[in-house]
Amino acid sequence: MKTHFGLIGKHLSHSFSKEIHEHFTNSNYDLIELDEISQFMSDKKFTGVNVTIPYKKDVIPFLDELSEEARAIGVVNTILNSKGKLIGYNTDYFGLKSLCNYHNISVDNKKVLILGNGSTARTIEYYCNQNNTNKITVAARHPRANQIHLNALNTLDYDIIFNATPVGMYPNILAHLPIKFSNNTPVSVVVDVIYNPLKSTLLREAEQYNVKTVNGLYMLVMQAIKAIEIFHNKTISLDHINHYYKRLLKSRYNIVLIGMPMSGKSLYGKKLSNLINMKLVDIDQEIEKKESIPVPKIFEDKGENYFRNIESKVVLHYAKEHNYVISCGGGVITSVQNIDALRSNGIVIFIDTPLSMLKRFCSKNRPLLKDNKSLEILYNKRYNTYINAADIVIKKDTLDVDIILNKMVVALNEYTSIEWT
């Protein structure tokens, strides 16, 4: 059977390419997982395909012609079958160039560190060489000549870091590179070509030191656009592309609600998900489904450590998902790993309910709350952790649900217009 358009690779379940290509064309786009490529390439039963890991170099011997970039880089990610003649392109180069332009990143006269030495790293290195980079250092787990080992990065004396390794990519969103930022780091920008999750561990760590961070989603979109132009001999306006990109980005992040018990996370989660048309998950309810008993009973029968362990597993599962409003239990923030996972795709909102208001609703049915004194102790113990974990803080200064909900929507719009574009 002939495939007109598609993506070939080994593991493609996380790919966004089908969605992007089918949005801009009227053609079906297939995800084709292959254990080897020789038969597929020899048969030539396709009009145009994109190529991803691990075949970006393996396809070259089957091609009749290479574009200038593909020949210079030695990597192909797009193949056009022109009446039986296979022509290879590197549209990743175009995607990277577009990403740097969109985010105002200049490598001119900069010291650049590239993490990884695979196909994408070669594209980044070529781009830097084409744009007057002062110095390029390549670090990898298996360094070649003139490269260094990742573990040798004791100091980060660079202006820009590009990550071209898959470390931190879905589903292993908590995996991290041996990179240590510091308060006086000269690094101004970190670009991670990973786009799932939206914020890799590397980007989350860099953010803590006020470093500008950029994920690879715009690069993915723009390399696809270039491939579409090659496949279909058409041009697409930048306004159309950028509008689509922002819509795609919005569909990929979660909204995470944290706060003290009785701060209204479940209520606001339900209303917010309905209002902005996102799926809803309540972590405590998911735990109760999993254990088939109420949360207080889990604490009573099996203890808090058992509960926290189950809670972390449920949190990690939903942290990898997209387009959810995630209502968290009050103690989620007691685990650094939980917050790290939730931030990988999520905007974290702290519903900051004053202690005086919480005392009016203090419930003895909460596992860790016996009375107002225990509530006060828990509040004081956790408050700064909530603040530090939050991207947005919503002061709950009224019991009017609509007013608080409106505050959330306004704050989200402001945040996403600045941080997630």
CSV table of C-alpha atoms in Angstrom, one decimal:
chain,number,residue,atom,x,y,z
A,1,MET,CA,0.0,0.0,0.0
A,2,LYS,CA,1.3,3.4,-0.9
A,3,THR,CA,1.8,6.0,1.8
A,4,HIS,CA,1.5,9.5,0.4
A,5,PHE,CA,2.8,11.5,3.4
A,6,GLY,CA,4.1,10.5,6.8
A,7,LEU,CA,6.8,10.2,9.4
A,8,ILE,CA,9.2,7.3,9.6
A,9,GLY,CA,11.0,6.4,12.8
A,10,LYS,CA,11.2,3.8,15.6
A,11,HIS,CA,9.0,5.1,18.4
A,12,LEU,CA,6.5,7.7,17.3
A,13,SER,CA,3.7,7.6,19.9
A,14,HIS,CA,4.7,11.1,21.3
A,15,SER,CA,4.9,12.7,17.9
A,16,PHE,CA,2.8,15.9,17.1
A,17,SER,CA,3.7,15.7,13.4
A,18,LYS,CA,0.4,14.2,12.2
A,19,GLU,CA,-1.6,16.9,13.9
A,20,ILE,CA,0.6,19.7,12.3
A,21,HIS,CA,0.7,18.3,8.8
A,22,GLU,CA,-3.0,17.5,8.6
A,23,HIS,CA,-3.9,21.0,9.9
A,24,PHE,CA,-2.2,22.7,7.0
A,25,THR,CA,-3.1,20.3,4.3
A,26,ASN,CA,-6.0,18.2,3.1
A,27,SER,CA,-3.8,15.1,3.0
A,28,ASN,CA,-3.6,12.2,5.5
A,29,TYR,CA,-0.3,11.9,7.3
A,30,ASP,CA,0.8,8.5,8.7
A,31,LEU,CA,3.1,7.7,11.6
A,32,ILE,CA,5.1,4.7,10.4
A,33,GLU,CA,7.2,2.9,13.0
A,34,LEU,CA,9.9,0.8,11.3
A,35,ASP,CA,12.4,-1.6,12.8
A,36,GLU,CA,14.6,-1.1,9.7
A,37,ILE,CA,14.3,1.2,6.7
A,38,SER,CA,15.9,-0.6,3.7
A,39,GLN,CA,12.7,-2.2,2.3
A,40,PHE,CA,10.7,1.0,2.8
A,41,MET,CA,13.2,3.1,1.1
A,42,SER,CA,13.8,0.7,-1.7
A,43,ASP,CA,10.1,0.3,-2.4
A,44,LYS,CA,9.7,4.1,-2.7
A,45,LYS,CA,5.9,3.8,-2.1
A,46,PHE,CA,5.5,7.3,-0.8
A,47,THR,CA,5.2,10.9,-2.1
A,48,GLY,CA,6.9,12.6,0.9
A,49,VAL,CA,8.1,11.5,4.3
A,50,ASN,CA,9.7,13.1,7.3
A,51,VAL,CA,12.4,11.1,9.1
A,52,THR,CA,13.2,11.0,12.8
A,53,ILE,CA,15.4,9.1,15.3
A,54,PRO,CA,17.2,6.9,14.5
A,55,TYR,CA,17.1,7.1,10.7
A,56,LYS,CA,18.2,10.6,9.9
A,57,LYS,CA,21.6,9.5,8.6
A,58,ASP,CA,20.6,6.0,7.6
A,59,VAL,CA,18.3,7.2,4.8
A,60,ILE,CA,21.1,9.1,2.9
A,61,PRO,CA,22.5,6.1,0.9
A,62,PHE,CA,19.0,5.6,-0.6
A,63,LEU,CA,18.7,9.2,-1.9
A,64,ASP,CA,19.5,10.5,-5.4
A,65,GLU,CA,20.0,14.1,-4.4
A,66,LEU,CA,20.6,16.3,-1.3
A,67,SER,CA,19.8,19.9,-0.5
A,68,GLU,CA,22.6,22.2,0.4
A,69,GLU,CA,21.9,22.0,4.1
A,70,ALA,CA,21.4,18.3,4.1
A,71,ARG,CA,24.7,17.7,2.3
A,72,ALA,CA,26.6,20.1,4.6
A,73,ILE,CA,25.1,18.7,7.8
A,74,GLY,CA,25.0,15.0,6.7
A,75,VAL,CA,21.5,14.7,8.2
A,76,VAL,CA,18.1,14.3,6.4
A,77,ASN,CA,14.7,14.7,8.0
A,78,THR,CA,12.6,15.2,4.9
A,79,ILE,CA,12.4,13.2,1.7
A,80,LEU,CA,10.5,14.1,-1.5
A,81,ASN,CA,9.8,11.4,-4.1
A,82,SER,CA,9.8,13.3,-7.3
A,83,LYS,CA,8.7,10.8,-10.0
A,84,GLY,CA,10.9,8.1,-8.5
A,85,LYS,CA,13.8,10.5,-7.7
A,86,LEU,CA,14.4,10.7,-3.9
A,87,ILE,CA,15.6,14.2,-2.8
A,88,GLY,CA,16.7,14.7,0.8
A,89,TYR,CA,16.3,17.9,2.8
A,90,ASN,CA,17.1,19.1,6.3
A,91,THR,CA,14.2,21.2,7.4
A,92,ASP,CA,15.3,21.0,11.0
A,93,TYR,CA,17.8,23.7,10.0
A,94,PHE,CA,14.9,25.9,8.9
A,95,GLY,CA,13.0,25.1,12.1
A,96,LEU,CA,16.0,26.1,14.3
A,97,LYS,CA,16.6,29.3,12.3
A,98,SER,CA,12.9,30.2,12.7
A,99,LEU,CA,12.9,29.4,16.5
A,100,CYS,CA,15.9,31.7,17.0
A,101,ASN,CA,14.2,34.5,15.1
A,102,TYR,CA,10.9,34.0,16.9
A,103,HIS,CA,12.5,34.1,20.3
A,104,ASN,CA,15.1,36.8,19.4
A,105,ILE,CA,18.0,34.5,20.1
A,106,SER,CA,21.3,35.6,18.4
A,107,VAL,CA,24.3,33.3,18.4
A,108,ASP,CA,26.5,36.0,16.8
A,109,ASN,CA,29.8,36.3,18.7
A,110,LYS,CA,28.4,34.1,21.5
A,111,LYS,CA,29.9,31.2,23.3
A,112,VAL,CA,27.6,28.2,22.7
A,113,LEU,CA,27.4,24.9,24.4
A,114,ILE,CA,25.7,22.0,22.5
A,115,LEU,CA,24.6,19.0,24.6
A,116,GLY,CA,24.7,15.8,22.6
A,117,ASN,CA,26.4,14.9,19.3
A,118,GLY,CA,23.7,13.2,17.3
A,119,SER,CA,21.8,14.4,14.2
A,120,THR,CA,20.1,17.4,15.8
A,121,ALA,CA,23.3,18.5,17.4
A,122,ARG,CA,25.0,18.5,14.0
A,123,THR,CA,22.2,20.8,12.7
A,124,ILE,CA,22.6,23.2,15.6
A,125,GLU,CA,26.4,23.2,15.1
A,126,TYR,CA,26.0,24.0,11.4
A,127,TYR,CA,23.5,26.8,12.2
A,128,CYS,CA,26.0,28.3,14.7
A,129,ASN,CA,28.8,28.1,12.2
A,130,GLN,CA,26.7,29.9,9.6
A,131,ASN,CA,25.8,32.7,12.1
A,132,ASN,CA,29.2,33.8,13.4
A,133,THR,CA,29.3,32.0,16.7
A,134,ASN,CA,32.4,32.9,18.7
A,135,LYS,CA,33.0,29.5,20.2
A,136,ILE,CA,31.2,26.1,20.0
A,137,THR,CA,31.6,23.4,22.6
A,138,VAL,CA,30.0,20.0,22.1
A,139,ALA,CA,29.5,17.8,25.2
A,140,ALA,CA,28.2,14.3,25.0
A,141,ARG,CA,28.1,11.0,26.9
A,142,HIS,CA,30.3,9.5,24.1
A,143,PRO,CA,32.4,12.4,22.9
A,144,ARG,CA,34.3,12.3,19.7
A,145,ALA,CA,37.4,14.2,18.7
A,146,ASN,CA,37.3,17.9,19.9
A,147,GLN,CA,34.3,17.2,22.1
A,148,ILE,CA,34.1,16.9,25.9
A,149,HIS,CA,32.3,14.5,28.2
A,150,LEU,CA,29.0,15.7,29.8
A,151,ASN,CA,30.4,14.9,33.2
A,152,ALA,CA,33.3,17.3,32.6
A,153,LEU,CA,31.0,20.4,32.6
A,154,ASN,CA,32.1,21.7,36.0
A,155,THR,CA,31.5,25.3,35.1
A,156,LEU,CA,29.0,26.8,32.6
A,157,ASP,CA,31.1,29.5,31.0
A,158,TYR,CA,28.7,29.9,28.0
A,159,ASP,CA,26.2,32.4,26.7
A,160,ILE,CA,23.8,30.0,25.2
A,161,ILE,CA,23.1,26.3,25.8
A,162,PHE,CA,21.3,24.1,23.2
A,163,ASN,CA,20.1,20.6,24.4
A,164,ALA,CA,20.0,18.1,21.6
A,165,THR,CA,19.8,15.0,23.7
A,166,PRO,CA,16.6,13.1,24.5
A,167,VAL,CA,17.2,13.3,28.2
A,168,GLY,CA,14.0,14.5,29.9
A,169,MET,CA,11.8,13.6,26.9
A,170,TYR,CA,8.4,11.9,27.5
A,171,PRO,CA,7.8,9.5,29.2
A,172,ASN,CA,11.0,10.0,31.3
A,173,ILE,CA,10.1,13.6,32.2
A,174,LEU,CA,12.1,13.6,35.5
A,175,ALA,CA,15.4,12.5,33.9
A,176,HIS,CA,18.0,15.2,34.1
A,177,LEU,CA,21.4,16.0,32.6
A,178,PRO,CA,24.5,16.6,34.8
A,179,ILE,CA,24.3,20.4,34.4
A,180,LYS,CA,24.7,22.6,37.4
A,181,PHE,CA,23.6,26.2,37.2
A,182,SER,CA,24.6,28.8,39.7
A,183,ASN,CA,23.5,32.2,40.9
A,184,ASN,CA,26.3,33.9,38.9
A,185,THR,CA,25.9,31.8,35.7
A,186,PRO,CA,26.7,33.8,32.5
A,187,VAL,CA,24.2,31.7,30.6
A,188,SER,CA,21.4,33.9,29.2
A,189,VAL,CA,19.4,31.4,27.2
A,190,VAL,CA,18.8,27.7,27.3
A,191,VAL,CA,17.1,26.1,24.2
A,192,ASP,CA,15.9,22.5,24.6
A,193,VAL,CA,14.7,20.9,21.3
A,194,ILE,CA,12.4,18.7,23.5
A,195,TYR,CA,8.8,19.8,23.2
A,196,ASN,CA,7.1,17.0,25.2
A,197,PRO,CA,7.1,17.9,28.0
A,198,LEU,CA,6.9,21.6,27.3
A,199,LYS,CA,9.4,22.3,30.1
A,200,SER,CA,12.1,19.7,30.4
A,201,THR,CA,14.1,19.2,33.6
A,202,LEU,CA,16.9,21.3,32.1
A,203,LEU,CA,14.5,24.2,31.4
A,204,ARG,CA,12.9,24.0,34.8
A,205,GLU,CA,16.4,24.0,36.5
A,206,ALA,CA,17.6,27.0,34.3
A,207,GLU,CA,14.4,28.9,35.2
A,208,GLN,CA,15.3,28.8,38.9
A,209,TYR,CA,18.3,31.0,38.0
A,210,ASN,CA,16.3,33.5,35.9
A,211,VAL,CA,17.7,32.1,32.6
A,212,LYS,CA,15.5,32.6,29.5
A,213,THR,CA,14.2,29.2,28.5
A,214,VAL,CA,12.8,28.0,25.1
A,215,ASN,CA,11.4,24.6,24.2
A,216,GLY,CA,11.5,23.0,20.8
A,217,LEU,CA,7.8,23.3,19.9
A,218,TYR,CA,8.2,26.2,17.5
A,219,MET,CA,11.2,24.5,15.8
A,220,LEU,CA,9.0,21.4,15.4
A,221,VAL,CA,6.2,23.4,13.8
A,222,MET,CA,8.5,25.3,11.5
A,223,GLN,CA,10.4,22.3,10.2
A,224,ALA,CA,7.0,20.7,9.5
A,225,ILE,CA,5.9,23.9,7.6
A,226,LYS,CA,9.1,23.7,5.4
A,227,ALA,CA,8.4,20.0,4.7
A,228,ILE,CA,4.8,20.9,3.8
A,229,GLU,CA,6.0,23.5,1.4
A,230,ILE,CA,8.3,21.0,-0.2
A,231,PHE,CA,5.7,18.2,-0.4
A,232,HIS,CA,2.8,20.3,-1.6
A,233,ASN,CA,4.6,23.1,-3.4
A,234,LYS,CA,2.7,25.8,-1.4
A,235,THR,CA,3.5,28.6,0.9
A,236,ILE,CA,1.8,29.3,4.2
A,237,SER,CA,1.6,32.8,5.8
A,238,LEU,CA,3.6,33.5,9.0
A,239,ASP,CA,0.4,34.9,10.6
A,240,HIS,CA,-1.4,31.6,10.0
A,241,ILE,CA,1.6,29.6,11.3
A,242,ASN,CA,2.0,31.7,14.5
A,243,HIS,CA,-1.8,31.6,15.2
A,244,TYR,CA,-1.7,27.8,14.9
A,245,TYR,CA,1.5,27.6,17.1
A,246,LYS,CA,-0.1,29.5,19.9
A,247,ARG,CA,-3.2,27.3,19.7
A,248,LEU,CA,-1.1,24.2,19.7
A,249,LEU,CA,0.9,25.4,22.7
A,250,LYS,CA,-2.3,26.2,24.6
A,251,SER,CA,-3.7,22.8,24.0
A,252,ARG,CA,-0.6,21.2,25.5
A,253,TYR,CA,-0.3,22.7,28.9
A,254,ASN,CA,-2.1,21.8,32.1
A,255,ILE,CA,-3.4,24.1,34.9
A,256,VAL,CA,-2.5,22.9,38.3
A,257,LEU,CA,-4.4,24.0,41.4
A,258,ILE,CA,-2.7,23.8,44.8
A,259,GLY,CA,-3.5,25.1,48.2
A,260,MET,CA,-4.5,24.2,51.7
A,261,PRO,CA,-7.3,21.7,52.4
A,262,MET,CA,-10.7,23.5,52.1
A,263,SER,CA,-9.3,26.3,49.9
A,264,GLY,CA,-11.7,25.2,47.2
A,265,LYS,CA,-9.4,23.5,44.7
A,266,SER,CA,-12.0,20.9,43.7
A,267,LEU,CA,-14.8,23.5,43.3
A,268,TYR,CA,-12.6,25.9,41.3
A,269,GLY,CA,-11.1,23.1,39.3
A,270,LYS,CA,-14.5,21.9,38.1
A,271,LYS,CA,-15.7,25.4,37.3
A,272,LEU,CA,-12.5,26.4,35.5
A,273,SER,CA,-12.4,23.3,33.4
A,274,ASN,CA,-15.9,23.9,32.3
A,275,LEU,CA,-15.3,27.6,31.6
A,276,ILE,CA,-12.1,27.1,29.5
A,277,ASN,CA,-13.0,23.7,28.1
A,278,MET,CA,-10.2,21.6,29.6
A,279,LYS,CA,-10.4,18.1,31.0
A,280,LEU,CA,-10.6,17.9,34.8
A,281,VAL,CA,-8.8,15.5,37.2
A,282,ASP,CA,-9.0,15.6,41.0
A,283,ILE,CA,-5.9,13.8,42.3
A,284,ASP,CA,-7.6,12.7,45.6
A,285,GLN,CA,-10.6,11.3,43.7
A,286,GLU,CA,-8.2,9.4,41.5
A,287,ILE,CA,-6.5,7.9,44.5
A,288,GLU,CA,-9.8,6.9,46.0
A,289,LYS,CA,-10.7,5.1,42.8
A,290,LYS,CA,-7.4,3.4,42.7
A,291,GLU,CA,-7.6,2.2,46.4
A,292,SER,CA,-11.4,1.8,46.5
A,293,ILE,CA,-11.6,3.6,49.9
A,294,PRO,CA,-11.8,7.2,51.0
A,295,VAL,CA,-8.6,9.2,51.6
A,296,PRO,CA,-9.1,9.5,55.4
A,297,LYS,CA,-9.4,5.7,55.5
A,298,ILE,CA,-6.2,5.3,53.6
A,299,PHE,CA,-4.4,7.4,56.2
A,300,GLU,CA,-6.0,5.5,59.0
A,301,ASP,CA,-5.4,2.0,57.7
A,302,LYS,CA,-2.1,2.4,55.9
A,303,GLY,CA,-0.5,5.6,57.0
A,304,GLU,CA,0.6,8.9,55.4
A,305,ASN,CA,3.7,7.4,53.7
A,306,TYR,CA,1.6,4.9,51.9
A,307,PHE,CA,-0.8,7.6,50.8
A,308,ARG,CA,2.0,9.9,49.6
A,309,ASN,CA,3.6,7.1,47.5
A,310,ILE,CA,0.3,6.5,45.7
A,311,GLU,CA,-0.3,10.2,45.4
A,312,SER,CA,3.1,10.7,43.6
A,313,LYS,CA,2.3,7.9,41.1
A,314,VAL,CA,-1.0,9.5,40.3
A,315,VAL,CA,0.6,13.0,40.0
A,316,LEU,CA,3.3,11.7,37.7
A,317,HIS,CA,0.8,10.0,35.4
A,318,TYR,CA,-1.3,13.2,34.9
A,319,ALA,CA,1.7,15.5,34.8
A,320,LYS,CA,2.7,13.8,31.5
A,321,GLU,CA,-0.8,14.5,30.1
A,322,HIS,CA,-2.0,17.6,28.3
A,323,ASN,CA,-5.0,20.0,28.5
A,324,TYR,CA,-6.0,19.1,32.0
A,325,VAL,CA,-7.1,21.1,35.0
A,326,ILE,CA,-5.4,19.2,37.8
A,327,SER,CA,-6.9,19.7,41.3
A,328,CYS,CA,-4.3,18.6,43.8
A,329,GLY,CA,-4.6,17.5,47.4
A,330,GLY,CA,-3.2,19.9,50.0
A,331,GLY,CA,0.0,17.9,50.6
A,332,VAL,CA,1.1,17.4,47.0
A,333,ILE,CA,3.6,20.2,47.5
A,334,THR,CA,5.4,18.3,50.3
A,335,SER,CA,7.2,16.3,47.5
A,336,VAL,CA,9.7,18.2,45.4
A,337,GLN,CA,9.3,15.5,42.7
A,338,ASN,CA,5.6,16.1,42.6
A,339,ILE,CA,6.0,19.8,41.9
A,340,ASP,CA,8.8,19.2,39.4
A,341,ALA,CA,6.6,16.8,37.5
A,342,LEU,CA,3.5,19.0,37.6
A,343,ARG,CA,5.5,22.0,36.3
A,344,SER,CA,6.8,20.1,33.2
A,345,ASN,CA,3.5,20.8,31.4
A,346,GLY,CA,1.7,22.9,33.9
A,347,ILE,CA,1.0,26.4,35.1
A,348,VAL,CA,0.7,26.1,38.9
A,349,ILE,CA,-1.9,28.3,40.6
A,350,PHE,CA,-1.9,28.7,44.4
A,351,ILE,CA,-5.3,29.5,45.9
A,352,ASP,CA,-4.1,31.6,48.7
A,353,THR,CA,-6.8,31.3,51.3
A,354,PRO,CA,-6.3,33.3,54.6
A,355,LEU,CA,-6.0,31.3,57.7
A,356,SER,CA,-8.9,33.1,59.2
A,357,MET,CA,-11.1,32.0,56.4
A,358,LEU,CA,-9.9,28.4,56.6
A,359,LYS,CA,-10.7,28.3,60.3
A,360,ARG,CA,-14.3,29.0,59.5
A,361,PHE,CA,-14.4,25.7,57.5
A,362,CYS,CA,-12.0,23.5,59.5
A,363,SER,CA,-13.2,20.0,59.1
A,364,LYS,CA,-12.3,17.1,61.3
A,365,ASN,CA,-12.8,14.8,58.4
A,366,ARG,CA,-9.4,15.9,56.9
A,367,PRO,CA,-6.7,13.3,57.7
A,368,LEU,CA,-4.2,15.8,59.2
A,369,LEU,CA,-6.7,18.3,60.8
A,370,LYS,CA,-8.1,17.7,64.2
A,371,ASP,CA,-8.9,21.2,65.2
A,372,ASN,CA,-8.0,24.9,64.4
A,373,LYS,CA,-4.7,24.5,66.2
A,374,SER,CA,-3.6,21.7,63.9
A,375,LEU,CA,-4.9,23.7,60.9
A,376,GLU,CA,-2.7,26.7,62.0
A,377,ILE,CA,0.4,24.5,62.4
A,378,LEU,CA,-0.1,23.0,59.0
A,379,TYR,CA,-0.8,26.3,57.4
A,380,ASN,CA,2.4,27.9,58.8
A,381,LYS,CA,4.4,24.8,57.9
A,382,ARG,CA,3.3,24.7,54.2
A,383,TYR,CA,2.6,28.4,53.3
A,384,ASN,CA,6.1,29.2,51.9
A,385,THR,CA,6.2,25.9,50.0
A,386,TYR,CA,2.9,26.8,48.2
A,387,ILE,CA,4.3,30.3,47.3
A,388,ASN,CA,7.6,28.9,46.0
A,389,ALA,CA,5.8,26.2,43.9
A,390,ALA,CA,3.3,28.6,42.3
A,391,ASP,CA,3.5,30.4,39.0
A,392,ILE,CA,0.4,32.4,39.9
A,393,VAL,CA,-1.0,33.3,43.3
A,394,ILE,CA,-4.7,34.0,43.6
A,395,LYS,CA,-5.6,35.8,46.9
A,396,LYS,CA,-8.9,34.4,48.0
A,397,ASP,CA,-10.3,37.5,49.6
A,398,THR,CA,-14.0,36.7,49.1
A,399,LEU,CA,-16.3,33.7,49.1
A,400,ASP,CA,-17.8,34.8,45.8
A,401,VAL,CA,-16.9,32.0,43.5
A,402,ASP,CA,-17.3,34.0,40.3
A,403,ILE,CA,-15.0,36.8,41.4
A,404,ILE,CA,-12.2,34.3,42.3
A,405,LEU,CA,-12.8,32.4,39.0
A,406,ASN,CA,-12.6,35.6,37.1
A,407,LYS,CA,-9.3,36.5,38.9
A,408,MET,CA,-7.9,33.1,37.8
A,409,VAL,CA,-8.8,33.6,34.1
A,410,VAL,CA,-7.4,37.1,34.0
A,411,ALA,CA,-4.1,35.9,35.7
A,412,LEU,CA,-3.9,33.0,33.3
A,413,ASN,CA,-4.3,35.2,30.3
A,414,GLU,CA,-1.6,37.6,31.5
A,415,TYR,CA,0.7,34.7,32.4
A,416,THR,CA,0.4,32.8,29.1
A,417,SER,CA,0.7,35.9,27.0
A,418,ILE,CA,4.1,36.6,28.5
A,419,GLU,CA,5.6,33.2,29.5
A,420,TRP,CA,4.1,30.7,27.0
A,421,THR,CA,4.4,32.3,23.6
